[in-house]
Amino acid sequence: MVKRLIEPVVLFGGSFDPVHRGHLEAAREAAEQLSTRDIRLIPCHIPPHKDALKTKPSERVAMLELALADYPGFSIDRWELEQSKPSYTVDTLRRYREEIGAERGLVFLMGWDSLQTLPSWYDWQALAALTHFAVWRRPGYSALPKDVERWLQGRRCSAEQLAAKPCGGVALLQTTPCDVSATQLRALSATGVSSPLLPEAVEQYIRQHKLYQNG
């Protein structure tokens, strides 16, 4: 029997340009497996590993607000958008540790593709002292780099076991695969083609504001 702490805070960062059901359903399934209702989506300001974003921060937040109407318990954290520097995960996690204290569980959601590139993240070796990781597999991704495999040694655990301590574990989640990217959805939006992976209210917002028309 795993001794449970207070339900963890679960963080899900990304560009959300645009947010789509692949994001939202993966986060919902993760919340169920992690036994929490506190999911915080963190749109980044300046992503260190991606090209320039296609929409304004206010537009990405507006799309998130529309999408989250169907996801009670999800909220938006705008802190990274208010910073004038690249959005480094370690800075966000340190802020959360100051906010929630050292004892409450903190879980950072990521896809398998992000786990593969973890050594390229700023100060990545400091992350496990601040948070757990919950990772979902994505179609088309398989082997991990050797340095990530070494880092995982002694950290792998079940989603239930994450509840026993505030940080340091890595759980591989069983979430429904969704082979879609924001890049693909932007391309569809540019041609006026609808996608069931975009929440209807988000799709209407994109059309109303003529987003992604320039690729």
mmCIF file of C-alpha atoms in Angstrom:
data_model
loop_
_atom_site.group_PDB
_atom_site.id
_atom_site.type_symbol
_atom_site.label_atom_id
_atom_site.label_comp_id
_atom_site.label_asym_id
_atom_site.label_seq_id
_atom_site.Cartn_x
_atom_site.Cartn_y
_atom_site.Cartn_z
ATOM 1 C CA MET A 1 0.000 0.000 0.000
ATOM 2 C CA VAL A 2 1.493 3.333 -1.066
ATOM 3 C CA LYS A 3 1.367 6.068 1.552
ATOM 4 C CA ARG A 4 -0.274 9.009 -0.184
ATOM 5 C CA LEU A 5 0.584 12.666 0.203
ATOM 6 C CA ILE A 6 -1.874 15.463 -0.538
ATOM 7 C CA GLU A 7 -2.874 15.308 -4.212
ATOM 8 C CA PRO A 8 -0.040 16.575 -6.402
ATOM 9 C CA VAL A 9 0.063 19.681 -8.527
ATOM 10 C CA VAL A 10 0.425 18.625 -12.162
ATOM 11 C CA LEU A 11 2.091 20.999 -14.619
ATOM 12 C CA PHE A 12 1.758 20.825 -18.378
ATOM 13 C CA GLY A 13 3.875 23.304 -20.295
ATOM 14 C CA GLY A 14 3.906 23.992 -23.996
ATOM 15 C CA SER A 15 3.420 26.520 -26.746
ATOM 16 C CA PHE A 16 -0.259 25.554 -27.287
ATOM 17 C CA ASP A 17 -0.142 27.126 -30.731
ATOM 18 C CA PRO A 18 -2.932 26.018 -30.973
ATOM 19 C CA VAL A 19 -4.107 23.856 -28.074
ATOM 20 C CA HIS A 20 -5.771 20.670 -29.332
ATOM 21 C CA ARG A 21 -7.508 17.546 -28.065
ATOM 22 C CA GLY A 22 -4.279 15.577 -28.187
ATOM 23 C CA HIS A 23 -2.953 17.880 -25.472
ATOM 24 C CA LEU A 24 -6.141 17.927 -23.461
ATOM 25 C CA GLU A 25 -7.034 14.246 -23.519
ATOM 26 C CA ALA A 26 -3.496 13.198 -22.635
ATOM 27 C CA ALA A 27 -3.603 15.594 -19.660
ATOM 28 C CA ARG A 28 -7.043 14.322 -18.626
ATOM 29 C CA GLU A 29 -5.916 10.693 -18.722
ATOM 30 C CA ALA A 30 -2.755 11.620 -16.845
ATOM 31 C CA ALA A 31 -4.809 13.321 -14.133
ATOM 32 C CA GLU A 32 -6.871 10.154 -13.677
ATOM 33 C CA GLN A 33 -3.770 7.987 -13.328
ATOM 34 C CA LEU A 34 -2.148 10.462 -10.950
ATOM 35 C CA SER A 35 -5.333 10.807 -8.864
ATOM 36 C CA THR A 36 -5.405 14.580 -8.958
ATOM 37 C CA ARG A 37 -7.747 17.329 -10.104
ATOM 38 C CA ASP A 38 -5.148 20.098 -10.066
ATOM 39 C CA ILE A 39 -3.822 20.411 -13.639
ATOM 40 C CA ARG A 40 -2.119 23.668 -14.602
ATOM 41 C CA LEU A 41 -1.378 24.441 -18.244
ATOM 42 C CA ILE A 42 1.590 26.766 -18.686
ATOM 43 C CA PRO A 43 1.864 28.466 -22.082
ATOM 44 C CA CYS A 44 5.454 29.454 -22.700
ATOM 45 C CA HIS A 45 6.613 32.893 -23.748
ATOM 46 C CA ILE A 46 9.816 32.237 -25.702
ATOM 47 C CA PRO A 47 10.332 28.492 -26.302
ATOM 48 C CA PRO A 48 14.067 27.671 -26.224
ATOM 49 C CA HIS A 49 13.761 24.643 -28.542
ATOM 50 C CA LYS A 50 11.206 25.754 -31.117
ATOM 51 C CA ASP A 51 10.833 28.251 -33.916
ATOM 52 C CA ALA A 52 9.056 31.535 -33.256
ATOM 53 C CA LEU A 53 5.425 31.145 -32.285
ATOM 54 C CA LYS A 54 2.729 31.997 -34.819
ATOM 55 C CA THR A 55 0.269 33.773 -32.514
ATOM 56 C CA LYS A 56 0.336 36.354 -29.737
ATOM 57 C CA PRO A 57 0.347 35.293 -26.076
ATOM 58 C CA SER A 58 -3.145 36.780 -25.657
ATOM 59 C CA GLU A 59 -4.430 34.655 -28.551
ATOM 60 C CA ARG A 60 -2.957 31.447 -27.183
ATOM 61 C CA VAL A 61 -4.440 32.182 -23.757
ATOM 62 C CA ALA A 62 -7.828 32.921 -25.334
ATOM 63 C CA MET A 63 -7.769 29.572 -27.142
ATOM 64 C CA LEU A 64 -6.824 27.793 -23.923
ATOM 65 C CA GLU A 65 -9.662 29.466 -22.040
ATOM 66 C CA LEU A 66 -12.144 28.330 -24.681
ATOM 67 C CA ALA A 67 -10.789 24.783 -24.717
ATOM 68 C CA LEU A 68 -10.762 24.372 -20.930
ATOM 69 C CA ALA A 69 -14.498 25.006 -20.652
ATOM 70 C CA ASP A 70 -14.889 21.235 -21.121
ATOM 71 C CA TYR A 71 -12.138 20.296 -18.659
ATOM 72 C CA PRO A 72 -13.026 21.163 -15.057
ATOM 73 C CA GLY A 73 -10.030 21.208 -12.756
ATOM 74 C CA PHE A 74 -7.721 22.502 -15.488
ATOM 75 C CA SER A 75 -6.384 26.024 -15.097
ATOM 76 C CA ILE A 76 -3.971 28.351 -16.903
ATOM 77 C CA ASP A 77 -0.772 29.665 -15.350
ATOM 78 C CA ARG A 78 0.361 32.826 -17.185
ATOM 79 C CA TRP A 79 3.626 33.304 -15.270
ATOM 80 C CA GLU A 80 5.971 32.349 -18.128
ATOM 81 C CA LEU A 81 4.137 34.730 -20.450
ATOM 82 C CA GLU A 82 4.914 37.564 -18.054
ATOM 83 C CA GLN A 83 8.670 36.963 -18.178
ATOM 84 C CA SER A 84 10.963 38.745 -20.630
ATOM 85 C CA LYS A 85 13.317 35.800 -21.179
ATOM 86 C CA PRO A 86 13.175 32.285 -22.639
ATOM 87 C CA SER A 87 10.860 29.909 -20.793
ATOM 88 C CA TYR A 88 13.129 27.548 -18.894
ATOM 89 C CA THR A 89 11.333 24.736 -17.096
ATOM 90 C CA VAL A 90 13.755 24.795 -14.176
ATOM 91 C CA ASP A 91 12.767 28.402 -13.364
ATOM 92 C CA THR A 92 9.082 27.528 -13.381
ATOM 93 C CA LEU A 93 9.648 24.492 -11.160
ATOM 94 C CA ARG A 94 11.667 26.508 -8.653
ATOM 95 C CA ARG A 95 8.860 29.046 -8.453
ATOM 96 C CA TYR A 96 6.374 26.261 -7.794
ATOM 97 C CA ARG A 97 8.518 24.764 -5.090
ATOM 98 C CA GLU A 98 8.572 28.135 -3.352
ATOM 99 C CA GLU A 99 4.799 28.359 -3.717
ATOM 100 C CA ILE A 100 3.734 24.860 -2.600
ATOM 101 C CA GLY A 101 6.619 23.984 -0.277
ATOM 102 C CA ALA A 102 8.981 21.042 -0.194
ATOM 103 C CA GLU A 103 6.524 18.310 0.826
ATOM 104 C CA ARG A 104 3.704 18.484 -1.723
ATOM 105 C CA GLY A 105 4.003 16.385 -4.851
ATOM 106 C CA LEU A 106 4.777 18.169 -8.098
ATOM 107 C CA VAL A 107 4.473 16.356 -11.430
ATOM 108 C CA PHE A 108 5.623 17.644 -14.805
ATOM 109 C CA LEU A 109 3.867 16.126 -17.820
ATOM 110 C CA MET A 110 5.797 15.530 -21.021
ATOM 111 C CA GLY A 111 5.681 13.482 -24.191
ATOM 112 C CA TRP A 112 8.176 10.761 -25.064
ATOM 113 C CA ASP A 113 9.744 13.082 -27.638
ATOM 114 C CA SER A 114 10.514 15.617 -24.889
ATOM 115 C CA LEU A 115 12.062 12.896 -22.723
ATOM 116 C CA GLN A 116 14.357 12.013 -25.624
ATOM 117 C CA THR A 117 15.664 15.577 -25.775
ATOM 118 C CA LEU A 118 15.818 16.193 -22.018
ATOM 119 C CA PRO A 119 19.640 16.619 -21.913
ATOM 120 C CA SER A 120 19.290 19.684 -24.146
ATOM 121 C CA TRP A 121 17.106 21.433 -21.543
ATOM 122 C CA TYR A 122 18.660 24.200 -19.486
ATOM 123 C CA ASP A 123 20.038 22.848 -16.162
ATOM 124 C CA TRP A 124 18.278 19.540 -16.784
ATOM 125 C CA GLN A 125 20.130 17.645 -14.063
ATOM 126 C CA ALA A 126 18.482 19.893 -11.444
ATOM 127 C CA LEU A 127 14.931 19.039 -12.483
ATOM 128 C CA ALA A 128 14.426 15.750 -10.628
ATOM 129 C CA ALA A 129 15.164 17.446 -7.288
ATOM 130 C CA LEU A 130 12.153 19.685 -7.937
ATOM 131 C CA THR A 131 9.535 17.494 -9.591
ATOM 132 C CA HIS A 132 8.380 14.087 -10.711
ATOM 133 C CA PHE A 133 7.912 13.394 -14.403
ATOM 134 C CA ALA A 134 4.930 11.670 -15.978
ATOM 135 C CA VAL A 135 5.623 10.691 -19.575
ATOM 136 C CA TRP A 136 3.233 9.572 -22.286
ATOM 137 C CA ARG A 137 4.352 7.739 -25.364
ATOM 138 C CA ARG A 138 3.824 9.284 -28.779
ATOM 139 C CA PRO A 139 3.603 7.390 -32.069
ATOM 140 C CA GLY A 140 6.874 7.177 -33.962
ATOM 141 C CA TYR A 141 9.200 7.595 -30.976
ATOM 142 C CA SER A 142 11.153 4.701 -29.529
ATOM 143 C CA ALA A 143 14.740 4.537 -28.245
ATOM 144 C CA LEU A 144 16.084 6.943 -25.655
ATOM 145 C CA PRO A 145 19.628 8.369 -25.663
ATOM 146 C CA LYS A 146 22.112 6.609 -23.399
ATOM 147 C CA ASP A 147 22.422 9.589 -21.055
ATOM 148 C CA VAL A 148 18.642 9.613 -20.564
ATOM 149 C CA GLU A 149 18.632 5.856 -19.907
ATOM 150 C CA ARG A 150 21.326 6.346 -17.273
ATOM 151 C CA TRP A 151 19.355 9.207 -15.725
ATOM 152 C CA LEU A 152 16.258 6.988 -15.555
ATOM 153 C CA GLN A 153 18.014 4.305 -13.531
ATOM 154 C CA GLY A 154 16.491 4.248 -10.076
ATOM 155 C CA ARG A 155 13.830 6.786 -11.045
ATOM 156 C CA ARG A 156 11.282 4.642 -12.918
ATOM 157 C CA CYS A 157 8.135 3.937 -10.951
ATOM 158 C CA SER A 158 4.387 3.606 -11.353
ATOM 159 C CA ALA A 159 1.983 6.522 -11.382
ATOM 160 C CA GLU A 160 0.708 5.355 -7.997
ATOM 161 C CA GLN A 161 4.224 5.332 -6.527
ATOM 162 C CA LEU A 162 4.696 9.005 -7.421
ATOM 163 C CA ALA A 163 2.224 9.774 -4.641
ATOM 164 C CA ALA A 164 4.633 8.550 -1.951
ATOM 165 C CA LYS A 165 7.132 11.408 -2.223
ATOM 166 C CA PRO A 166 7.242 14.978 -3.580
ATOM 167 C CA CYS A 167 9.731 14.585 -6.448
ATOM 168 C CA GLY A 168 12.351 12.463 -8.167
ATOM 169 C CA GLY A 169 10.316 9.746 -9.911
ATOM 170 C CA VAL A 170 9.530 9.061 -13.561
ATOM 171 C CA ALA A 171 6.317 7.239 -14.465
ATOM 172 C CA LEU A 172 5.455 6.081 -17.975
ATOM 173 C CA LEU A 173 1.733 6.611 -18.441
ATOM 174 C CA GLN A 174 -0.708 4.569 -20.471
ATOM 175 C CA THR A 175 -2.468 7.239 -22.492
ATOM 176 C CA THR A 176 -4.352 6.976 -25.763
ATOM 177 C CA PRO A 177 -1.931 7.588 -28.657
ATOM 178 C CA CYS A 178 -2.665 10.705 -30.682
ATOM 179 C CA ASP A 179 -0.553 11.170 -33.784
ATOM 180 C CA VAL A 180 -1.141 14.862 -34.373
ATOM 181 C CA SER A 181 0.960 17.988 -34.134
ATOM 182 C CA ALA A 182 0.162 21.668 -33.839
ATOM 183 C CA THR A 183 2.099 22.161 -37.087
ATOM 184 C CA GLN A 184 -0.341 19.907 -38.931
ATOM 185 C CA LEU A 185 -3.340 21.666 -37.410
ATOM 186 C CA ARG A 186 -1.999 25.085 -38.342
ATOM 187 C CA ALA A 187 -1.610 23.894 -41.934
ATOM 188 C CA LEU A 188 -5.207 22.632 -41.989
ATOM 189 C CA SER A 189 -6.485 25.879 -40.489
ATOM 190 C CA ALA A 190 -4.655 27.858 -43.176
ATOM 191 C CA THR A 191 -6.651 26.009 -45.846
ATOM 192 C CA GLY A 192 -9.963 26.235 -44.003
ATOM 193 C CA VAL A 193 -10.162 22.490 -43.336
ATOM 194 C CA SER A 194 -11.793 21.468 -40.056
ATOM 195 C CA SER A 195 -10.278 18.912 -37.689
ATOM 196 C CA PRO A 196 -12.043 16.965 -34.930
ATOM 197 C CA LEU A 197 -8.833 17.374 -32.912
ATOM 198 C CA LEU A 198 -9.504 21.076 -32.492
ATOM 199 C CA PRO A 199 -12.194 21.956 -29.955
ATOM 200 C CA GLU A 200 -15.044 23.623 -31.838
ATOM 201 C CA ALA A 201 -14.749 26.884 -29.909
ATOM 202 C CA VAL A 202 -11.014 27.014 -30.641
ATOM 203 C CA GLU A 203 -11.608 26.386 -34.334
ATOM 204 C CA GLN A 204 -14.180 29.175 -34.444
ATOM 205 C CA TYR A 205 -11.731 31.541 -32.732
ATOM 206 C CA ILE A 206 -9.031 30.695 -35.270
ATOM 207 C CA ARG A 207 -11.373 31.444 -38.145
ATOM 208 C CA GLN A 208 -12.789 34.586 -36.588
ATOM 209 C CA HIS A 209 -9.320 36.060 -35.997
ATOM 210 C CA LYS A 210 -7.810 34.648 -39.212
ATOM 211 C CA LEU A 211 -4.974 32.947 -37.380
ATOM 212 C CA TYR A 212 -2.333 30.842 -39.157
ATOM 213 C CA GLN A 213 -3.193 32.269 -42.555
ATOM 214 C CA ASN A 214 0.455 32.926 -43.366
ATOM 215 C CA GLY A 215 1.685 29.416 -42.621
#
